[in-house]
C-alpha positions as CSV (number, residue, x, y, z in Angstrom):
1,X,-23.0,-15.3,0.6
2,X,-20.9,-13.0,-1.6
3,X,-21.5,-15.1,-4.6
4,X,-25.3,-15.0,-4.2
5,X,-25.1,-11.2,-3.9
6,X,-23.0,-10.8,-7.0
7,X,-25.3,-13.1,-8.9
8,X,-28.4,-11.1,-7.8
9,X,-26.7,-7.8,-8.9
10,X,-25.8,-9.4,-12.2
11,X,-29.4,-10.6,-12.7
12,X,-30.8,-7.1,-11.9
13,X,-28.3,-5.6,-14.3
14,X,-29.4,-7.9,-17.1
15,X,-33.0,-7.1,-16.4
16,X,-32.1,-3.3,-16.4
17,X,-33.9,-3.0,-13.0
18,X,-32.6,-0.6,-10.3
19,X,-30.6,-2.3,-7.5
20,X,-32.3,-0.4,-4.8
21,X,-36.1,0.1,-4.5
22,X,-36.0,3.8,-3.6
23,X,-34.0,6.4,-5.5
24,X,-33.2,8.5,-2.4
25,X,-31.1,5.6,-1.1
26,X,-28.4,6.0,-3.8
27,X,-26.9,9.3,-2.3
28,X,-26.8,7.6,1.1
29,X,-24.8,4.6,-0.3
30,X,-22.6,7.0,-2.3
31,X,-21.8,9.0,0.8
32,X,-21.1,5.8,2.7
33,X,-18.8,4.6,0.0
34,X,-17.0,8.0,-0.1
35,X,-16.5,7.8,3.7
36,X,-15.0,4.3,3.5
37,X,-12.7,5.5,0.7
38,X,-11.6,8.5,2.7
39,X,-10.9,6.3,5.7
40,X,-8.9,3.8,3.6
41,X,-6.9,6.6,2.0
42,X,-5.9,7.8,5.5
43,X,-4.9,4.3,6.4
44,X,-2.8,4.0,3.3
45,X,-1.1,7.3,4.0
46,X,-0.3,6.2,7.5
47,X,1.2,3.0,6.3
48,X,3.3,4.7,3.7
49,X,4.6,7.2,6.3
50,X,5.5,4.3,8.6
51,X,7.4,2.6,5.7
52,X,9.2,5.8,4.8
53,X,10.3,6.4,8.4
54,X,11.4,2.8,8.8
55,X,13.4,2.9,5.5
56,X,15.0,6.2,6.6
57,X,16.0,4.7,10.0
58,X,17.5,1.7,8.3
59,X,19.4,3.7,5.8
60,X,20.8,6.0,8.5
61,X,21.8,2.9,10.5
62,X,23.6,1.4,7.5
63,X,25.3,4.7,6.8
64,X,26.6,4.9,10.4
65,X,27.7,1.3,10.2
66,X,29.6,2.0,6.9
67,X,31.3,5.0,8.5
68,X,32.6,2.8,11.3
69,X,33.8,0.3,8.8
70,X,31.5,-2.5,9.9
71,X,29.9,-3.2,6.5
72,X,28.9,-6.8,7.3
73,X,25.6,-7.7,5.6
74,X,24.7,-5.2,2.9
75,X,21.8,-7.1,1.5
76,X,21.2,-9.9,-1.0
77,X,22.6,-9.8,-4.6
78,X,19.1,-8.8,-5.8
79,X,18.9,-5.9,-3.3
80,X,22.4,-4.6,-4.3
81,X,21.3,-4.3,-8.0
82,X,17.8,-2.8,-7.4
83,X,16.3,0.5,-6.5
84,X,13.5,1.0,-4.1
85,X,12.4,0.6,-0.6
86,X,14.3,-2.6,0.1
87,X,17.4,-1.8,-1.9
88,X,20.8,-1.5,-0.4
89,X,22.1,2.0,-0.5
90,X,24.7,2.5,-3.2
91,X,27.3,4.0,-0.9
92,X,27.4,0.9,1.3
93,X,27.5,-1.4,-1.7
94,X,30.3,0.4,-3.5
95,X,32.4,0.7,-0.3
96,X,31.7,-3.0,0.7
């Protein structure tokens, strides 16, 4: 289904014909696209907030464990050498 639709748009583009029959439909589709984009931006912000909160909880848990002297698993070798969301905190790696 998607392939046929893409081929039809390609064909109309080559013919330099408008995709939609009435010009007043374009603002409606533009506003629908903007609405979907706004919604997806909110979804992305929510996911990033969840990831930040999870990362902060894990880092706090690792810090408390390091203070108690229970270093245990401080991540893989790759995580010890990297920066970012899944990296091991430097304080835990250096003391462990």
